Structure formats: structure tokens, C-alpha cells
CSV table of C-alpha atoms in Angstrom, one decimal:
chain,number,residue,atom,x,y,z
A,1,ALA,CA,0.0,0.0,0.0
A,2,PRO,CA,1.3,3.5,-0.7
A,3,LEU,CA,2.6,5.5,2.3
A,4,GLN,CA,0.3,8.1,3.8
A,5,ASP,CA,1.7,11.5,3.0
A,6,PRO,CA,3.0,12.9,6.3
A,7,ALA,CA,1.7,16.4,5.2
A,8,ALA,CA,-1.9,15.1,5.5
A,9,TRP,CA,-3.8,14.9,8.7
A,10,GLY,CA,-3.0,11.6,10.4
A,11,PRO,CA,-5.2,8.6,11.2
A,12,TYR,CA,-6.2,9.8,14.7
A,13,ASP,CA,-8.7,12.4,15.9
A,14,VAL,CA,-7.1,14.7,18.4
A,15,GLY,CA,-8.0,15.7,21.9
A,16,VAL,CA,-6.5,18.6,23.9
A,17,THR,CA,-6.5,19.2,27.7
A,18,VAL,CA,-4.9,21.8,30.0
A,19,LEU,CA,-3.0,20.7,33.1
A,20,PRO,CA,-2.6,23.4,35.8
A,21,LEU,CA,0.7,22.0,37.1
A,22,VAL,CA,2.5,23.6,39.9
A,23,ASP,CA,6.1,22.8,40.9
A,24,GLU,CA,5.9,23.3,44.7
A,25,ALA,CA,9.6,22.9,45.2
A,26,ARG,CA,10.3,26.0,43.1
A,27,GLY,CA,7.0,27.8,43.8
A,28,ARG,CA,6.4,28.0,40.1
A,29,LYS,CA,3.4,27.4,37.9
A,30,VAL,CA,4.0,25.2,34.9
A,31,ARG,CA,0.6,25.3,33.1
A,32,THR,CA,0.9,22.6,30.4
A,33,VAL,CA,-1.3,21.9,27.3
A,34,VAL,CA,-1.4,18.3,26.1
A,35,TRP,CA,-2.6,17.1,22.6
A,36,TYR,CA,-3.2,13.4,22.1
A,37,PRO,CA,-4.9,10.8,19.9
A,38,ALA,CA,-8.6,10.9,20.9
A,39,LEU,CA,-12.1,9.4,20.5
A,40,PRO,CA,-14.3,12.5,20.3
A,41,ALA,CA,-17.9,12.1,21.3
A,42,GLY,CA,-19.6,15.5,20.8
A,43,GLU,CA,-17.0,17.7,22.4
A,44,GLU,CA,-16.4,21.1,21.0
A,45,GLN,CA,-13.3,21.8,18.9
A,46,ALA,CA,-10.8,24.1,20.5
A,47,THR,CA,-10.2,27.8,19.8
A,48,TYR,CA,-6.7,29.0,20.8
A,49,LEU,CA,-5.7,32.5,21.7
A,50,PHE,CA,-9.3,33.7,21.1
A,51,PHE,CA,-8.9,33.7,17.2
A,52,VAL,CA,-7.1,30.5,16.1
A,53,GLU,CA,-9.6,27.7,15.3
A,54,GLY,CA,-8.2,24.3,15.9
A,55,ARG,CA,-9.1,20.7,15.0
A,56,ALA,CA,-8.6,19.2,18.4
A,57,TYR,CA,-11.6,18.3,20.7
A,58,THR,CA,-11.5,19.7,24.2
A,59,ASP,CA,-11.0,17.0,26.9
A,60,ALA,CA,-12.0,14.2,24.5
A,61,ALA,CA,-11.5,10.6,25.7
A,62,PRO,CA,-8.0,9.3,24.7
A,63,ASP,CA,-7.6,6.8,21.9
A,64,LEU,CA,-5.6,3.9,23.3
A,65,SER,CA,-5.7,1.7,20.2
A,66,GLY,CA,-2.1,2.5,19.3
A,67,ALA,CA,-0.9,3.5,22.8
A,68,PRO,CA,1.5,4.1,24.4
A,69,HIS,CA,2.5,6.9,22.1
A,70,PRO,CA,5.8,8.7,21.7
A,71,PHE,CA,6.0,11.8,23.8
A,72,VAL,CA,6.9,15.2,22.4
A,73,LEU,CA,7.8,18.1,24.7
A,74,PHE,CA,7.6,21.6,23.2
A,75,SER,CA,9.0,24.9,24.6
A,76,HIS,CA,7.5,28.2,23.4
A,77,GLY,CA,9.5,31.3,22.3
A,78,PHE,CA,10.4,34.5,24.0
A,79,ASN,CA,7.2,36.1,25.4
A,80,GLY,CA,5.3,33.3,23.9
A,81,ILE,CA,2.7,30.8,25.2
A,82,ALA,CA,2.1,27.1,25.2
A,83,GLU,CA,-0.4,27.3,22.4
A,84,GLN,CA,1.8,29.4,20.1
A,85,SER,CA,2.4,26.7,17.4
A,86,VAL,CA,-0.8,24.7,17.6
A,87,THR,CA,-0.9,23.8,13.9
A,88,LEU,CA,2.2,21.6,14.4
A,89,MET,CA,1.1,20.3,17.8
A,90,GLU,CA,-2.3,19.1,16.5
A,91,HIS,CA,-0.7,17.6,13.4
A,92,LEU,CA,1.8,15.5,15.3
A,93,ALA,CA,-1.0,14.3,17.7
A,94,SER,CA,-3.0,13.2,14.6
A,95,HIS,CA,-0.1,11.0,13.6
A,96,GLY,CA,0.1,9.2,17.0
A,97,TYR,CA,2.2,11.4,19.2
A,98,VAL,CA,1.3,12.8,22.6
A,99,VAL,CA,2.5,16.5,22.6
A,100,ALA,CA,2.9,18.6,25.7
A,101,ALA,CA,3.7,22.4,25.6
A,102,MET,CA,4.3,24.3,28.8
A,103,ASP,CA,4.0,27.9,29.8
A,104,HIS,CA,7.3,29.4,31.0
A,105,GLU,CA,6.2,31.7,33.8
A,106,GLY,CA,7.9,35.1,33.6
A,107,ASN,CA,8.4,34.9,29.8
A,108,LEU,CA,4.8,34.9,28.5
A,109,PHE,CA,2.8,37.3,26.4
A,110,GLY,CA,2.3,39.7,29.3
A,111,ASP,CA,5.9,39.8,30.4
A,112,ALA,CA,7.3,42.0,27.7
A,113,ASP,CA,8.5,44.6,30.3
A,114,ALA,CA,10.6,42.1,32.2
A,115,GLU,CA,14.1,43.3,33.2
A,116,ASP,CA,17.1,41.5,31.8
A,117,GLU,CA,17.9,40.0,35.2
A,118,GLU,CA,14.4,38.4,35.3
A,119,VAL,CA,14.8,37.0,31.8
A,120,ALA,CA,18.2,35.6,32.9
A,121,GLN,CA,16.5,33.7,35.7
A,122,VAL,CA,13.8,32.4,33.4
A,123,ALA,CA,16.5,31.1,31.1
A,124,LEU,CA,17.7,28.9,34.0
A,125,GLU,CA,14.1,27.8,34.9
A,126,ARG,CA,12.9,26.9,31.4
A,127,PRO,CA,14.7,23.6,31.0
A,128,VAL,CA,13.6,22.6,34.5
A,129,ASP,CA,10.0,23.5,33.5
A,130,VAL,CA,10.4,21.0,30.6
A,131,ARG,CA,11.7,18.3,32.9
A,132,PHE,CA,8.9,18.9,35.5
A,133,ALA,CA,6.2,18.7,32.8
A,134,TYR,CA,7.8,15.5,31.6
A,135,GLU,CA,7.8,13.9,35.0
A,136,GLN,CA,4.3,14.9,35.9
A,137,ILE,CA,2.8,13.7,32.6
A,138,VAL,CA,4.7,10.4,32.8
A,139,ARG,CA,3.4,10.0,36.4
A,140,LEU,CA,-0.2,10.7,35.3
A,141,ALA,CA,0.1,8.3,32.4
A,142,GLY,CA,1.0,5.6,34.9
A,143,GLU,CA,-1.9,6.3,37.3
A,144,THR,CA,-5.0,4.2,37.2
A,145,GLY,CA,-8.0,6.4,36.5
A,146,SER,CA,-6.0,9.3,35.2
A,147,SER,CA,-7.3,11.0,32.1
A,148,LEU,CA,-3.9,10.3,30.5
A,149,GLU,CA,-3.6,6.7,31.7
A,150,GLY,CA,-1.7,4.5,29.3
A,151,LEU,CA,-1.2,7.2,26.7
A,152,VAL,CA,2.6,8.0,27.0
A,153,ASP,CA,5.6,6.0,26.1
A,154,ALA,CA,8.3,7.5,28.3
A,155,SER,CA,11.0,5.5,26.5
A,156,ARG,CA,10.5,7.5,23.3
A,157,VAL,CA,10.8,11.2,24.0
A,158,VAL,CA,11.2,14.1,21.6
A,159,LEU,CA,12.4,17.6,22.6
A,160,SER,CA,11.3,20.6,20.5
A,161,GLY,CA,11.0,24.3,20.7
A,162,HIS,CA,10.9,27.6,18.9
A,163,SER,CA,13.4,30.4,19.3
A,164,PHE,CA,14.1,30.7,23.1
A,165,GLY,CA,12.3,27.4,23.2
A,166,GLY,CA,14.9,26.0,20.7
A,167,TYR,CA,17.6,27.0,23.1
A,168,THR,CA,15.6,25.5,25.9
A,169,ALA,CA,15.3,22.2,24.0
A,170,LEU,CA,19.0,22.1,23.3
A,171,VAL,CA,19.8,22.5,27.0
A,172,ALA,CA,17.2,19.9,28.0
A,173,ALA,CA,18.9,17.6,25.5
A,174,GLY,CA,22.3,18.0,27.0
A,175,GLY,CA,23.6,21.3,25.8
A,176,VAL,CA,25.6,23.4,28.3
A,177,VAL,CA,26.7,27.0,28.6
A,178,LYS,CA,30.1,27.7,30.1
A,179,VAL,CA,29.4,31.1,31.6
A,180,ASP,CA,32.9,32.5,31.6
A,181,GLU,CA,33.5,31.5,27.9
A,182,ALA,CA,30.1,32.9,26.9
A,183,ALA,CA,30.8,36.2,28.8
A,184,ALA,CA,34.2,36.5,27.0
A,185,ALA,CA,32.5,36.0,23.6
A,186,CYS,CA,30.0,38.8,24.4
A,187,ALA,CA,32.8,41.1,25.7
A,188,SER,CA,34.6,40.6,22.4
A,189,GLY,CA,31.6,42.0,20.5
A,190,VAL,CA,30.3,38.8,19.0
A,191,GLU,CA,27.6,39.6,16.4
A,192,ALA,CA,25.3,36.8,17.6
A,193,ASP,CA,24.6,38.6,20.9
A,194,VAL,CA,21.0,37.7,21.6
A,195,PHE,CA,21.9,36.1,25.0
A,196,CYS,CA,24.6,38.6,26.0
A,197,PRO,CA,22.2,40.8,28.1
A,198,TYR,CA,21.6,37.9,30.4
A,199,ILE,CA,24.9,36.1,30.7
A,200,ASP,CA,26.3,38.7,33.2
A,201,PHE,CA,23.6,37.7,35.6
A,202,TRP,CA,24.6,34.0,35.7
A,203,PRO,CA,27.2,32.9,38.3
A,204,SER,CA,30.8,33.4,37.1
A,205,GLY,CA,32.6,30.2,36.7
A,206,SER,CA,29.5,28.1,36.5
A,207,VAL,CA,28.3,25.7,33.8
A,208,ILE,CA,24.6,26.0,32.9
A,209,GLY,CA,22.8,22.7,32.0
A,210,LEU,CA,20.0,20.4,33.1
A,211,ASP,CA,20.9,17.9,35.9
A,212,PRO,CA,19.6,15.3,35.8
A,213,PRO,CA,18.7,15.4,32.1
A,214,ILE,CA,15.5,14.2,30.6
A,215,PRO,CA,15.9,10.5,29.8
A,216,HIS,CA,15.2,8.5,26.7
A,217,VAL,CA,15.4,11.4,24.2
A,218,ARG,CA,15.2,9.9,20.7
A,219,ALA,CA,15.2,13.1,18.6
A,220,LEU,CA,15.2,16.9,18.7
A,221,VAL,CA,13.3,19.4,16.5
A,222,ALA,CA,14.2,23.1,16.8
A,223,LEU,CA,12.4,25.9,15.0
A,224,ALA,CA,14.5,29.1,14.5
A,225,PRO,CA,16.7,28.3,17.6
A,226,GLY,CA,19.0,30.9,19.2
A,227,GLY,CA,21.8,31.1,21.7
A,228,SER,CA,24.8,30.1,19.5
A,229,ALA,CA,27.2,32.4,21.3
A,230,ALA,CA,26.1,31.1,24.7
A,231,PHE,CA,26.9,27.5,23.6
A,232,GLY,CA,30.1,28.4,21.9
A,233,GLY,CA,31.9,25.7,19.9
A,234,GLU,CA,31.8,22.9,22.5
A,235,GLY,CA,28.5,23.4,24.4
A,236,LEU,CA,26.4,21.2,22.1
A,237,ALA,CA,28.8,18.3,21.9
A,238,ALA,CA,26.7,16.1,24.2
A,239,VAL,CA,23.4,16.6,22.2
A,240,THR,CA,23.4,13.2,20.6
A,241,GLY,CA,20.8,11.5,18.5
A,242,PRO,CA,19.0,12.7,15.3
A,243,LYS,CA,18.3,16.5,15.1
A,244,LEU,CA,16.2,18.5,12.7
A,245,LEU,CA,16.7,22.3,12.7
A,246,PHE,CA,14.5,24.8,10.8
A,247,GLY,CA,15.3,28.4,9.9
A,248,GLY,CA,13.8,31.1,7.8
A,249,SER,CA,15.5,33.2,5.1
A,250,LEU,CA,13.6,36.3,6.3
A,251,ASP,CA,14.3,35.7,10.0
A,252,ASP,CA,16.0,38.9,11.3
A,253,THR,CA,15.5,37.8,15.0
A,254,MET,CA,17.4,34.6,14.8
A,255,PRO,CA,19.3,35.1,11.5
A,256,VAL,CA,20.3,31.9,9.7
A,257,ALA,CA,24.0,33.0,9.4
A,258,LEU,CA,24.4,34.2,13.0
A,259,GLU,CA,22.3,31.6,14.9
A,260,LEU,CA,21.1,28.6,13.0
A,261,GLU,CA,24.3,27.9,11.1
A,262,PRO,CA,26.7,28.0,14.1
A,263,ILE,CA,24.3,25.8,16.1
A,264,TYR,CA,24.0,23.3,13.3
A,265,HIS,CA,27.7,23.1,12.8
A,266,ALA,CA,28.3,22.7,16.6
A,267,LEU,CA,25.9,19.8,16.9
A,268,PRO,CA,27.2,16.3,16.4
A,269,SER,CA,25.8,14.1,13.6
A,270,PRO,CA,23.2,12.9,12.6
A,271,LYS,CA,21.6,16.2,11.8
A,272,ILE,CA,19.5,18.0,9.2
A,273,GLU,CA,19.2,21.8,8.5
A,274,ALA,CA,16.1,23.1,6.6
A,275,VAL,CA,16.1,26.8,5.7
A,276,ILE,CA,12.7,27.8,4.3
A,277,ALA,CA,12.7,30.6,1.8
A,278,GLY,CA,10.3,33.4,2.7
A,279,ALA,CA,9.8,32.2,6.3
A,280,ALA,CA,10.4,34.8,9.1
A,281,HIS,CA,10.7,34.3,12.8
A,282,LEU,CA,7.0,34.1,13.6
A,283,SER,CA,6.2,32.0,10.6
A,284,PHE,CA,6.8,28.9,12.8
A,285,THR,CA,4.0,30.0,15.1
A,286,ASN,CA,0.2,30.9,14.9
A,287,ILE,CA,0.8,34.3,16.4
A,288,CYS,CA,0.4,36.1,13.1
A,289,ASP,CA,-3.0,34.4,12.7
A,290,ILE,CA,-4.3,36.7,15.5
A,291,PRO,CA,-5.4,39.9,13.7
A,292,ILE,CA,-4.9,42.4,16.5
A,293,VAL,CA,-1.5,40.9,17.3
A,294,ALA,CA,-0.4,40.7,13.7
A,295,ARG,CA,-1.1,44.5,13.3
A,296,GLY,CA,1.0,45.2,16.4
A,297,LEU,CA,3.8,43.0,15.1
A,298,ASP,CA,3.9,44.2,11.6
A,299,ASP,CA,7.7,44.1,11.6
A,300,PHE,CA,7.3,40.3,12.1
A,301,CYS,CA,4.1,39.5,10.4
A,302,GLY,CA,4.0,42.0,7.5
A,303,ILE,CA,7.4,41.5,5.9
A,304,GLU,CA,7.4,41.8,2.2
A,305,GLY,CA,7.6,38.4,0.6
A,306,ILE,CA,6.8,36.5,3.8
A,307,ARG,CA,5.3,33.0,3.6
A,308,SER,CA,2.0,32.6,5.5
A,309,PRO,CA,2.1,30.5,8.6
A,310,ALA,CA,-0.1,28.0,6.8
A,311,ASP,CA,2.4,27.6,4.0
A,312,THR,CA,5.3,27.3,6.4
A,313,PHE,CA,3.5,24.8,8.6
A,314,ALA,CA,2.7,22.7,5.5
A,315,THR,CA,6.4,22.3,5.0
A,316,VAL,CA,7.3,21.9,8.7
A,317,ASN,CA,4.5,19.4,9.4
A,318,ARG,CA,5.5,17.2,6.6
A,319,LEU,CA,9.2,17.1,7.2
A,320,THR,CA,8.9,16.9,11.0
A,321,THR,CA,6.3,14.0,10.9
A,322,ALA,CA,8.5,12.0,8.4
A,323,PHE,CA,11.6,12.7,10.6
A,324,LEU,CA,9.9,11.5,13.8
A,325,HIS,CA,8.3,8.5,12.1
A,326,VAL,CA,11.8,7.4,10.9
A,327,HIS,CA,13.8,8.1,14.1
A,328,VAL,CA,11.2,7.7,16.9
A,329,LYS,CA,8.7,5.2,15.6
A,330,GLU,CA,11.4,3.4,13.5
A,331,LEU,CA,9.3,3.4,10.4
A,332,SER,CA,12.2,3.4,8.0
A,333,GLU,CA,10.0,3.6,4.9
A,334,TYR,CA,9.3,7.3,5.7
A,335,ALA,CA,12.9,8.1,5.0
A,336,VAL,CA,11.9,8.6,1.3
A,337,PHE,CA,10.3,11.9,2.3
A,338,LEU,CA,13.7,13.1,3.7
A,339,ASP,CA,15.7,12.1,0.7
A,340,ILE,CA,17.5,15.2,-0.6
A,341,ALA,CA,16.2,14.6,-4.2
A,342,ARG,CA,12.7,14.1,-3.0
A,343,VAL,CA,12.8,17.3,-0.8
A,344,ALA,CA,14.1,19.3,-3.8
A,345,VAL,CA,11.0,18.3,-5.8
A,346,ASP,CA,8.4,18.4,-3.0
A,347,HIS,CA,9.8,21.5,-1.3
A,348,PRO,CA,11.7,23.8,-3.7
A,349,GLU,CA,11.4,26.5,-1.0
A,350,VAL,CA,13.8,24.5,1.3
A,351,ALA,CA,17.6,24.6,1.3
A,352,TRP,CA,18.3,21.1,2.8
A,353,SER,CA,21.6,20.1,4.5
A,354,PHE,CA,22.2,16.7,6.0
A,355,GLU,CA,25.0,15.0,7.8
A,356,PRO,CA,24.4,11.3,8.6
């Protein structure tokens, strides 16, 4: 039988639920949204951020027919929100993944006026948020009577994120920041200086990482990640396993040459880099689908020649789903969608680099 095109909606209906998690040890809220294969029975479909209409059914019963499902953890961007990239979240759930995206308190939509010292602290908390959400959802999936009972395969984990969330995913996957080296790079006037305002607030002589790390990570998907100067040349050496990195040719926030390329080259193989012509920084989110927000962020959403989020997600959804099918579900037949010749035909908008 022919393979299902990974760009198409998958074989599952999708449910979505919100978990008001609180990390008592840190006194920190970690509100987490979970998308999962579901058996809807009359529930309403979700609307996100007041304007973005989704295909997931709110609090629908889980579909356990293919469970337990691989577990994807997603970290939002700077001043973002868990629901910022729902098109990708729902799509992956329709293909048999449980996807959890958490809010990072102190770096949400309403925190635009946060001082650099506060953001520096949030940068330390973000990877811990990811681990906390992972631990709580795995716990719930193992509890009899839980709404997530039996859904999650904790031995097949994917880390993902956009922008600041891409940095977060890299740290959660084993990346480290040697503070003194990063501070020296900033002092030298490095052009990739997006993290430089925060590094001076981190303890001198320290190494920033996640200890203990999240276990059983099978793959990483980063959308327009940043922090190349913070990681330096050696800070990503421990990020093993397959990696897929996306960037946009019109991204002036995390420019390909300054952020994506150095991160890609610092990561060990296997790895893929996909640069989408016409994609800008917020093209990997649904934020520009909110009219009032899009008008206020015209420098991000109204760039001449920009691809719509729908067009960008059509590319990201297809390539990400095929990538995870191959490396997480071990469905090797989907590698055909990642072949460089096939990508050139199916996605002429993508500049594709691959190191096995």
C-alpha cells in the first residue's frame, strides 16, 4: 500500500486538555497543554488565543488503540505561550504522538517589560519546566483512573521548541553554557549577541545545564533556535541523536547565518538543517493568525515576501512528521520523504543540508 503523505492529517482524531501543574519545590506554575490521539464524542473543537480555530476536541477521551504513544515536549519562544504553534502540535498528535507544551512563567505574552535579570533567571528555569512537565505527565500516564492513563511511552521522547524554546530544548537535550566563555565572547563583540544581556547575571565560573537530564530522548526538532554564542563551539557536543533544525530566510530575529548555522555546525551528527525561503521568525507560530497581534507586530508578520504560517507549517509538518516516524517510531519507509532529491522536488522552498 502507498505510504500516507505525512503532510496530510493523520489517522487519529485529536484531543486537547490543559493541566494546571505547579512545581511546589520551586514555587512555580507550569501550566501545560497536552494534545493526544482521541475518541471525540460530541466535544467542541478548541479555539486557541481567542482567534485560532483548531481541530482538536477539548477534553476528549483518549484513543488507546495505538498506545502508548511517543512523547513530544515543546517549549515556546520569548514572550510566547504554550499554544503558540498549535498547527504543528495538533498535526503531530493526529499521527500518533502525545505532545505537551508548557508555559514558562515570567516569559509569557504579558511579560514584555521584564528586566534582563528576570529573563536571565527564566532562562535557567525553562529547562527545569520541561523536565517537570515530563515527570508529571509520565506520572499521570502511569496512574490508574487518570485522564492520561496508558497514553505515553516514556521511553520514546522528543524535545522541541521555537526560538528561546529552541535554546531550551537544546539545554534539555544535554547542551551546556560555560558562563565565563560565553561572557568572554560577548565582551569581544560577537555579532550573535542575543543572549549577551543575560549572561552577566549568571554565576561566574558556572556551567549551565540540566541535571539530571530528561531520559530517553530519541530526537530533537528546533524551530529558529538561538543562543549560538552562549553555547560556543563545544557546548552542544553532548546533544546526541538525530536532530532537525528549521530556519527562515527572512528571520531577522534569529538570522540563519548568525544563529542557525553556528548551532547546526556545533551539533554532532546525525543532523538536518532546513532553511525555508520566505519564512520569518514568527512563521513557525500561529501568532500572526491573530489579527490584532499581527497588526501590532507588523515588523514580524507584514514583511514583504513572507510566507504565510499555513504555508510554512505545511512544510514543517510534513518534514517533522516524516523525521519523527523514521527516528522515533522506527518506520524506515518514511525516509523517502527526507531524501534530498525528494525534498528538492516536493519542497523547492527548502535549502536542505544533511549529515548522517
